[in-house]
Tab-separated table of C-alpha atoms and ligand atoms in Angstrom:
chain	number	residue	atom	x	y	z
A	1	UNK	CA	-8.150	13.935	-0.077
A	2	UNK	CA	-11.864	13.877	0.676
A	3	UNK	CA	-11.953	14.713	4.387
A	4	UNK	CA	-15.704	14.090	4.703
A	5	UNK	CA	-15.104	10.358	4.656
A	6	UNK	CA	-13.358	10.783	8.029
A	7	UNK	CA	-16.259	12.648	9.686
A	8	UNK	CA	-17.026	9.475	11.631
A	9	UNK	CA	-13.992	10.297	13.785
A	10	UNK	CA	-15.916	13.149	15.422
A	11	UNK	CA	-15.838	12.599	19.215
A	12	UNK	CA	-13.856	9.361	18.824
A	13	UNK	CA	-10.998	9.047	21.296
A	14	UNK	CA	-7.621	8.643	19.636
A	15	UNK	CA	-4.279	8.247	21.403
A	16	UNK	CA	-1.278	9.450	19.401
A	17	UNK	CA	1.994	8.296	20.946
A	18	UNK	CA	4.955	10.382	19.862
A	19	UNK	CA	2.393	13.122	19.240
A	20	UNK	CA	4.924	15.905	19.829
A	21	UNK	CA	7.134	14.593	17.034
A	22	UNK	CA	7.067	15.326	13.326
A	23	UNK	CA	4.537	12.741	12.125
A	24	UNK	CA	2.641	12.538	15.425
A	25	UNK	CA	1.988	16.292	15.620
A	26	UNK	CA	0.607	16.250	12.085
A	27	UNK	CA	-1.696	13.388	13.076
A	28	UNK	CA	-2.869	15.285	16.177
A	29	UNK	CA	-3.610	18.324	14.040
A	30	UNK	CA	-5.591	16.360	11.437
A	31	UNK	CA	-7.599	14.590	14.153
A	32	UNK	CA	-8.420	17.845	15.951
A	33	UNK	CA	-9.615	19.277	12.634
A	34	UNK	CA	-11.954	16.281	12.409
A	35	UNK	CA	-13.248	17.000	15.939
A	36	UNK	CA	-11.807	13.824	17.441
A	37	UNK	CA	-10.740	13.730	21.109
A	38	UNK	CA	-6.963	13.540	20.980
A	39	UNK	CA	-4.541	12.357	23.645
A	40	UNK	CA	-0.836	12.853	22.962
A	41	UNK	CA	1.662	10.717	24.880
A	42	UNK	CA	5.263	11.870	24.525
A	43	UNK	CA	8.415	12.149	26.635
A	44	UNK	CA	9.966	14.826	24.386
A	45	UNK	CA	13.038	12.675	23.699
A	46	UNK	CA	13.097	13.943	20.110
A	47	UNK	CA	9.748	15.760	19.915
A	48	UNK	CA	9.147	19.372	20.893
A	49	UNK	CA	6.634	21.390	22.890
A	50	UNK	CA	6.513	23.946	20.064
A	51	UNK	CA	5.115	21.253	17.734
A	52	UNK	CA	1.992	20.921	19.883
A	53	UNK	CA	1.818	24.424	21.407
A	54	UNK	CA	-1.137	25.472	19.197
A	55	UNK	CA	-3.134	22.398	20.306
A	56	UNK	CA	-2.636	22.791	24.070
A	57	UNK	CA	-5.539	25.238	24.623
A	58	UNK	CA	-7.890	23.073	22.482
A	59	UNK	CA	-10.721	21.519	24.535
A	60	UNK	CA	-10.330	18.207	22.648
A	61	UNK	CA	-6.587	17.912	23.273
A	62	UNK	CA	-4.855	16.276	26.221
A	63	UNK	CA	-1.107	15.928	26.758
A	64	UNK	CA	0.352	13.124	28.835
A	65	UNK	CA	4.041	13.710	29.371
A	66	UNK	CA	5.412	10.217	29.876
A	67	UNK	CA	7.567	7.387	28.611
A	68	UNK	CA	6.318	4.302	26.742
A	69	UNK	CA	8.989	2.284	28.570
A	70	UNK	CA	6.713	2.555	31.626
A	71	UNK	CA	3.771	0.111	31.403
A	72	UNK	CA	1.699	2.105	33.953
A	73	UNK	CA	1.973	5.205	31.748
A	74	UNK	CA	0.867	3.194	28.700
A	75	UNK	CA	-2.076	1.744	30.637
A	76	UNK	CA	-3.224	5.177	31.813
A	77	UNK	CA	-2.906	6.593	28.286
A	78	UNK	CA	-4.821	3.724	26.617
A	79	UNK	CA	-7.725	3.750	29.067
A	80	UNK	CA	-10.982	4.667	27.294
A	81	UNK	CA	-9.362	5.127	23.868
A	82	UNK	CA	-11.095	3.956	20.683
A	83	UNK	CA	-7.944	3.942	18.567
A	84	UNK	CA	-4.183	4.152	18.984
A	85	UNK	CA	-1.827	5.677	16.431
A	86	UNK	CA	1.523	4.542	17.798
A	87	UNK	CA	4.340	6.760	16.517
A	88	UNK	CA	6.643	6.985	19.554
A	89	UNK	CA	10.050	5.486	18.821
A	90	UNK	CA	13.664	6.466	18.439
A	91	UNK	CA	14.131	6.946	14.707
A	92	UNK	CA	17.377	7.016	12.725
A	93	UNK	CA	19.598	4.165	11.594
A	94	UNK	CA	22.850	5.873	12.790
A	95	UNK	CA	21.337	6.486	16.261
A	96	UNK	CA	20.579	2.794	16.585
A	97	UNK	CA	24.085	1.869	15.452
A	98	UNK	CA	25.570	4.209	18.100
A	99	UNK	CA	23.202	3.090	20.863
A	100	UNK	CA	21.347	-0.125	20.019
A	101	UNK	CA	20.267	-0.734	23.620
A	102	UNK	CA	18.223	2.456	23.999
A	103	UNK	CA	16.704	2.060	20.522
A	104	UNK	CA	15.670	-1.470	21.428
A	105	UNK	CA	14.289	-0.473	24.854
A	106	UNK	CA	12.065	2.196	23.340
A	107	UNK	CA	11.196	0.662	19.978
A	108	UNK	CA	10.684	-2.931	21.134
A	109	UNK	CA	10.077	-2.760	24.910
A	110	UNK	CA	7.944	0.375	24.587
A	111	UNK	CA	6.055	-1.112	21.642
A	112	UNK	CA	5.243	-4.259	23.596
A	113	UNK	CA	4.038	-2.165	26.546
A	114	UNK	CA	1.735	-0.270	24.204
A	115	UNK	CA	0.338	-3.476	22.680
A	116	UNK	CA	-0.372	-4.947	26.121
A	117	UNK	CA	-1.983	-1.708	27.329
A	118	UNK	CA	-4.085	-1.374	24.127
A	119	UNK	CA	-5.205	-4.996	24.412
A	120	UNK	CA	-6.180	-4.614	28.081
A	121	UNK	CA	-8.032	-1.354	27.415
A	122	UNK	CA	-10.067	-2.973	24.618
A	123	UNK	CA	-8.808	-0.519	21.979
A	124	UNK	CA	-10.605	-1.160	18.664
A	125	UNK	CA	-7.589	-0.731	16.424
A	126	UNK	CA	-3.863	-0.288	16.961
A	127	UNK	CA	-2.175	1.405	14.006
A	128	UNK	CA	1.603	1.725	14.248
A	129	UNK	CA	4.568	3.277	12.480
A	130	UNK	CA	6.500	0.512	10.772
A	131	UNK	CA	9.387	1.242	8.413
A	132	UNK	CA	10.716	0.679	4.905
A	133	UNK	CA	13.978	-0.342	6.619
A	134	UNK	CA	12.303	-3.734	7.092
A	135	UNK	CA	13.106	-4.467	3.426
A	136	UNK	CA	16.748	-4.645	4.562
A	137	UNK	CA	19.145	-6.159	2.061
A	138	UNK	CA	16.451	-7.155	-0.449
A	139	UNK	CA	17.324	-5.573	-3.789
A	140	UNK	CA	13.943	-6.234	-5.395
A	141	UNK	CA	12.183	-3.146	-6.768
A	142	UNK	CA	9.499	-2.054	-6.315
A	143	UNK	CA	9.170	-3.214	-2.717
A	144	UNK	CA	6.210	-5.541	-2.211
A	145	UNK	CA	4.980	-6.075	1.335
A	146	UNK	CA	5.548	-9.845	1.368
A	147	UNK	CA	9.093	-9.817	0.033
A	148	UNK	CA	11.515	-8.568	2.691
A	149	UNK	CA	15.235	-9.138	3.180
A	150	UNK	CA	17.500	-9.272	6.222
A	151	UNK	CA	17.611	-6.115	8.402
A	152	UNK	CA	20.719	-3.938	7.950
A	153	UNK	CA	20.670	-2.079	11.285
A	154	UNK	CA	19.493	-2.371	14.885
A	155	UNK	CA	16.745	0.156	14.021
A	156	UNK	CA	15.484	-2.063	11.189
A	157	UNK	CA	15.437	-5.056	13.550
A	158	UNK	CA	13.295	-3.147	16.053
A	159	UNK	CA	10.789	-2.173	13.376
A	160	UNK	CA	10.568	-5.723	12.052
A	161	UNK	CA	10.060	-7.064	15.579
A	162	UNK	CA	7.132	-4.619	15.898
A	163	UNK	CA	5.466	-6.294	12.928
A	164	UNK	CA	6.019	-9.754	14.396
A	165	UNK	CA	4.541	-8.716	17.751
A	166	UNK	CA	1.547	-7.015	16.113
A	167	UNK	CA	0.744	-10.088	14.043
A	168	UNK	CA	1.095	-12.269	17.100
A	169	UNK	CA	-1.157	-10.037	19.218
A	170	UNK	CA	-3.897	-10.397	16.618
A	171	UNK	CA	-3.520	-14.187	16.467
A	172	UNK	CA	-3.167	-14.663	20.213
A	173	UNK	CA	-5.442	-11.995	21.677
A	174	UNK	CA	-7.528	-10.749	18.724
A	175	UNK	CA	-6.138	-7.181	18.870
A	176	UNK	CA	-6.686	-5.575	15.449
A	177	UNK	CA	-3.548	-3.901	14.147
A	178	UNK	CA	-2.298	-2.218	10.993
A	179	UNK	CA	1.387	-1.501	10.367
A	180	UNK	CA	2.355	1.358	8.074
A	181	UNK	CA	5.805	0.995	6.549
A	182	UNK	CA	6.739	4.632	6.107
A	183	UNK	CA	9.170	5.503	3.309
A	184	UNK	CA	11.311	8.644	3.953
A	185	UNK	CA	8.575	10.948	5.172
A	186	UNK	CA	9.082	14.726	4.938
A	187	UNK	CA	7.158	17.948	5.465
A	188	UNK	CA	6.193	20.635	7.988
A	189	UNK	CA	7.610	20.293	11.512
A	190	UNK	CA	10.263	17.678	10.663
A	191	UNK	CA	13.245	18.597	12.828
A	192	UNK	CA	16.248	20.024	10.933
A	193	UNK	CA	18.446	20.067	14.060
A	194	UNK	CA	20.557	17.472	15.874
A	195	UNK	CA	22.999	14.771	14.869
A	196	UNK	CA	20.267	12.514	13.502
A	197	UNK	CA	18.272	14.987	11.399
A	198	UNK	CA	16.679	13.535	8.261
A	199	UNK	CA	18.120	14.514	4.919
A	200	UNK	CA	15.410	16.916	3.663
A	201	UNK	CA	15.127	19.248	6.685
A	202	UNK	CA	18.910	19.088	7.170
A	203	UNK	CA	19.597	20.129	3.566
A	204	UNK	CA	16.902	22.826	3.660
A	205	UNK	CA	18.489	24.367	6.749
A	206	UNK	CA	21.988	24.163	5.279
A	207	UNK	CA	20.866	25.750	2.011
A	208	UNK	CA	19.113	28.523	3.940
A	209	UNK	CA	22.364	29.149	5.828
A	210	UNK	CA	24.342	29.044	2.535
A	211	UNK	CA	26.247	25.979	3.785
A	212	UNK	CA	27.090	23.111	1.425
A	213	UNK	CA	25.057	19.950	2.079
A	214	UNK	CA	27.020	16.698	2.056
A	215	UNK	CA	25.604	13.841	-0.019
A	216	UNK	CA	26.738	10.407	1.151
A	217	UNK	CA	28.191	8.796	-1.971
A	218	UNK	CA	27.770	9.936	-5.574
A	219	UNK	CA	24.116	10.909	-5.167
A	220	UNK	CA	22.744	8.132	-7.343
A	221	UNK	CA	21.040	6.444	-4.380
A	222	UNK	CA	17.285	6.907	-4.617
A	223	UNK	CA	14.347	7.029	-2.231
A	224	UNK	CA	10.561	7.111	-2.392
A	225	UNK	CA	10.291	10.457	-0.563
A	226	UNK	CA	6.791	10.741	0.900
A	227	UNK	CA	5.050	13.986	1.804
A	228	UNK	CA	3.416	14.047	5.243
A	229	UNK	CA	-0.148	14.506	3.927
A	230	UNK	CA	0.034	11.104	2.235
A	231	UNK	CA	1.057	9.595	5.579
A	232	UNK	CA	-1.769	11.326	7.459
A	233	UNK	CA	-4.206	9.946	4.885
A	234	UNK	CA	-2.915	6.391	5.407
A	235	UNK	CA	-3.340	6.676	9.177
A	236	UNK	CA	-6.885	8.028	8.883
A	237	UNK	CA	-7.821	5.321	6.377
A	238	UNK	CA	-6.377	2.679	8.696
A	239	UNK	CA	-8.546	3.657	11.659
A	240	UNK	CA	-11.725	4.210	9.635
A	241	UNK	CA	-11.708	1.424	7.045
A	242	UNK	CA	-14.665	-0.917	7.218
A	243	UNK	CA	-12.940	-3.464	5.011
A	244	UNK	CA	-12.210	-6.396	7.366
A	245	UNK	CA	-9.711	-7.799	4.877
A	246	UNK	CA	-7.649	-4.628	5.333
A	247	UNK	CA	-7.007	-5.294	9.025
A	248	UNK	CA	-4.005	-7.099	10.490
A	249	UNK	CA	-1.808	-6.251	7.561
A	250	UNK	CA	1.227	-4.095	6.849
A	251	UNK	CA	1.221	-1.488	4.088
A	252	UNK	CA	3.844	0.450	2.214
A	253	UNK	CA	3.158	4.101	2.935
A	254	UNK	CA	4.710	6.007	0.080
A	255	UNK	CA	3.995	7.525	-3.318
A	256	UNK	CA	5.413	4.846	-5.608
A	257	UNK	CA	8.020	7.064	-7.263
A	258	UNK	CA	11.729	7.453	-6.609
A	259	UNK	CA	14.112	10.394	-6.656
A	260	UNK	CA	17.900	10.301	-6.480
A	261	UNK	CA	19.775	12.390	-3.933
A	262	UNK	CA	21.155	14.560	-6.728
A	263	UNK	CA	17.642	15.170	-8.079
A	264	UNK	CA	16.461	15.937	-4.554
A	265	UNK	CA	19.106	18.629	-4.011
A	266	UNK	CA	18.232	20.178	-7.392
A	267	UNK	CA	14.570	20.276	-6.442
A	268	UNK	CA	15.352	21.868	-3.070
A	269	UNK	CA	17.620	24.447	-4.697
A	270	UNK	CA	14.981	25.280	-7.298
A	271	UNK	CA	12.260	25.951	-4.729
A	272	UNK	CA	14.503	27.617	-2.129
A	273	UNK	CA	16.124	29.954	-4.630
A	274	UNK	CA	12.716	31.470	-5.369
A	275	UNK	CA	12.982	32.879	-1.807
A	276	UNK	CA	16.723	33.590	-1.863
A	277	UNK	CA	18.434	33.587	-5.310
A	278	UNK	CA	21.900	33.148	-3.709
A	279	UNK	CA	20.950	29.554	-2.801
A	280	UNK	CA	21.188	28.572	-6.481
A	281	UNK	CA	24.977	29.004	-6.177
A	282	UNK	CA	25.483	26.863	-3.043
A	283	UNK	CA	27.602	23.853	-4.001
A	284	UNK	CA	27.046	20.236	-3.001
A	285	UNK	CA	29.833	18.182	-1.378
A	286	UNK	CA	30.079	14.398	-1.746
A	287	UNK	CA	31.204	12.193	1.182
A	288	UNK	CA	31.541	8.430	1.678
A	289	UNK	CA	28.523	6.103	1.611
A	290	UNK	CA	26.930	5.469	5.036
A	291	UNK	CA	26.859	2.075	6.771
A	292	UNK	CA	23.431	0.447	6.683
A	293	UNK	CA	22.164	2.512	3.723
A	294	UNK	CA	20.493	0.614	0.881
A	295	UNK	CA	21.135	1.947	-2.639
A	296	UNK	CA	17.536	2.222	-3.793
A	297	UNK	CA	14.107	2.254	-2.288
A	298	UNK	CA	10.838	2.363	-4.202
A	299	UNK	CA	7.478	1.204	-2.907
A	300	UNK	CA	4.610	-0.474	-4.607
A	301	UNK	CA	1.500	1.162	-3.136
A	302	UNK	CA	-0.897	-1.199	-4.887
A	303	UNK	CA	-1.858	-3.052	-1.733
A	304	UNK	CA	-2.818	0.184	0.052
A	305	UNK	CA	-4.703	1.392	-3.012
A	306	UNK	CA	-6.633	-1.857	-3.247
A	307	UNK	CA	-7.429	-2.602	0.403
A	308	UNK	CA	-7.468	0.875	1.983
A	309	UNK	CA	-8.489	2.939	-1.051
A	310	UNK	CA	-5.317	5.009	-0.631
A	311	UNK	CA	-4.836	7.799	-3.180
A	312	UNK	CA	-1.562	9.708	-2.711
A	313	UNK	CA	-2.331	13.421	-3.057
A	314	UNK	CA	1.207	14.846	-3.119
A	315	UNK	CA	4.047	13.997	-5.507
A	316	UNK	CA	7.569	14.807	-4.319
A	317	UNK	CA	7.568	17.997	-6.362
A	318	UNK	CA	4.359	19.344	-4.836
A	319	UNK	CA	5.431	18.154	-1.377
A	320	UNK	CA	8.866	19.782	-1.560
A	321	UNK	CA	7.319	23.057	-2.656
A	322	UNK	CA	4.951	22.994	0.348
A	323	UNK	CA	7.698	21.901	2.770
A	324	UNK	CA	10.133	24.571	1.598
A	325	UNK	CA	7.476	27.243	1.962
A	326	UNK	CA	6.807	26.049	5.505
A	327	UNK	CA	10.499	25.998	6.471
A	328	UNK	CA	11.019	29.441	4.995
A	329	UNK	CA	8.267	30.836	7.201
A	330	UNK	CA	9.030	28.843	10.365
A	331	UNK	CA	12.668	27.875	10.703
A	332	UNK	CA	14.320	29.617	13.636
A	333	UNK	CA	17.648	30.870	12.399
B	401	NAD	N1	10.176	10.106	9.390
B	401	NAD	C1	10.352	9.033	8.639
B	401	NAD	O1	10.760	9.125	7.478
B	401	NAD	C2	10.021	7.665	9.177
B	401	NAD	C3	10.262	6.547	8.348
B	401	NAD	C4	9.950	5.282	8.840
B	401	NAD	C5	9.394	5.139	10.095
B	401	NAD	N2	9.210	6.242	10.877
B	401	NAD	C6	8.633	6.047	12.214
B	401	NAD	O2	7.586	6.977	12.393
B	401	NAD	C7	7.474	7.323	13.780
B	401	NAD	C8	7.480	8.831	13.938
B	401	NAD	O3	8.702	9.332	13.417
B	401	NAD	P1	9.018	10.887	13.263
B	401	NAD	O4	9.759	11.057	12.000
B	401	NAD	O5	7.800	11.683	13.529
B	401	NAD	O6	10.081	11.076	14.439
B	401	NAD	P2	10.096	12.070	15.681
B	401	NAD	O7	11.392	11.828	16.371
B	401	NAD	O8	9.802	13.461	15.236
B	401	NAD	O9	8.882	11.549	16.552
B	401	NAD	C9	8.982	10.510	17.494
B	401	NAD	C10	8.295	10.980	18.757
B	401	NAD	O10	8.340	9.914	19.723
B	401	NAD	C11	8.668	10.481	20.986
B	401	NAD	N3	9.312	9.455	21.819
B	401	NAD	C12	10.525	8.878	21.640
B	401	NAD	N4	10.794	8.014	22.628
B	401	NAD	C13	9.705	8.026	23.442
B	401	NAD	C14	9.386	7.364	24.654
B	401	NAD	N5	10.248	6.492	25.227
B	401	NAD	N6	8.180	7.597	25.223
B	401	NAD	C15	7.308	8.500	24.678
B	401	NAD	N7	7.570	9.162	23.539
B	401	NAD	C16	8.752	8.940	22.931
B	401	NAD	C17	9.621	11.615	20.666
B	401	NAD	O11	9.769	12.558	21.700
B	401	NAD	C18	8.991	12.185	19.406
B	401	NAD	O12	8.042	13.175	19.724
B	401	NAD	C19	8.613	6.595	14.476
B	401	NAD	O13	8.106	5.388	14.983
B	401	NAD	C20	9.592	6.314	13.354
B	401	NAD	O14	10.402	5.193	13.617
B	401	NAD	C21	9.511	7.504	10.448
């Protein structure tokens, strides 16, 4: 990625909600490296202080510890900002199935608060984390932005409602928005702990502990696993693009390649066993399929390539190698 194209972000004020989380902390880091003025708003529901600890002493970094369910907090955070990168939400399909009310309060109520606050503060662009779960029960492959199905979980409903609100806020109030439909993002700082950990960090941790990972189903389900650097690039392109046609759209944020769960575990084993050869012998267990899971997911990234000039820099192989190296050096065991 050519970082020079983002030099115009120097001294720009960018609010990253959910900035103490996996994706948000990577966005904060990239923005600080570009000399932007970064505000992180987070209530540490699923994010961690250790994710942002290195940024706290930075003169261009401000932390607001607060909840997006509070409109006053959103208003204070949006004041004076040029751009918002809205990442704060409760992720995970199973979490939303267990507790749909809290997922809705945060992901829909909190989102609406942020839109209202961004509108009232005159923010230039509101870029938000949408989700591939919006494709729901559509079986079409590859996924094209305009062809979605019916949502399969409360989480997917919340993310689709975000898109509807964003589109409406542009039409009604002229707030410029861009929605990024993330596809199974992975990489440094993604949390391997807790009941709702994502598959890659969970499996990495289990392999490192010589525990057998459990694949839901026969492992033939596939996903467009997307390394974090590709996601950072999409966010930076979204706030800097001068292409007016690119605004007020949603984009698949992925690589455009799919990997089955069995292939994924082989890849993880291959890279992890270069650190610890015993990992090559850890066996995989198969469990039942999970409610709300779609069999296959593969993005078309043509729209992002065409309108945002997106060029994915990391394939899954390169991304997994980098992620594994990071976990090996950083995971607290
Ligand atoms: N990781 C993925 O593969 C993926 C895929 C699709 C969409 N997304 C979306 O991307 C965004 C970031 O996800 P992530 O993987 O970094 O998850 P994460 O859990 O690491 O980050 C979310 C952050 O939001 C914060 N947060 C939650 N509720 C909040 C509240 N009420 N007020 C303030 N902050 C709050 C959390 O503390 C956390 O720091 C989310 O909107 C998620 O739905 C992620």
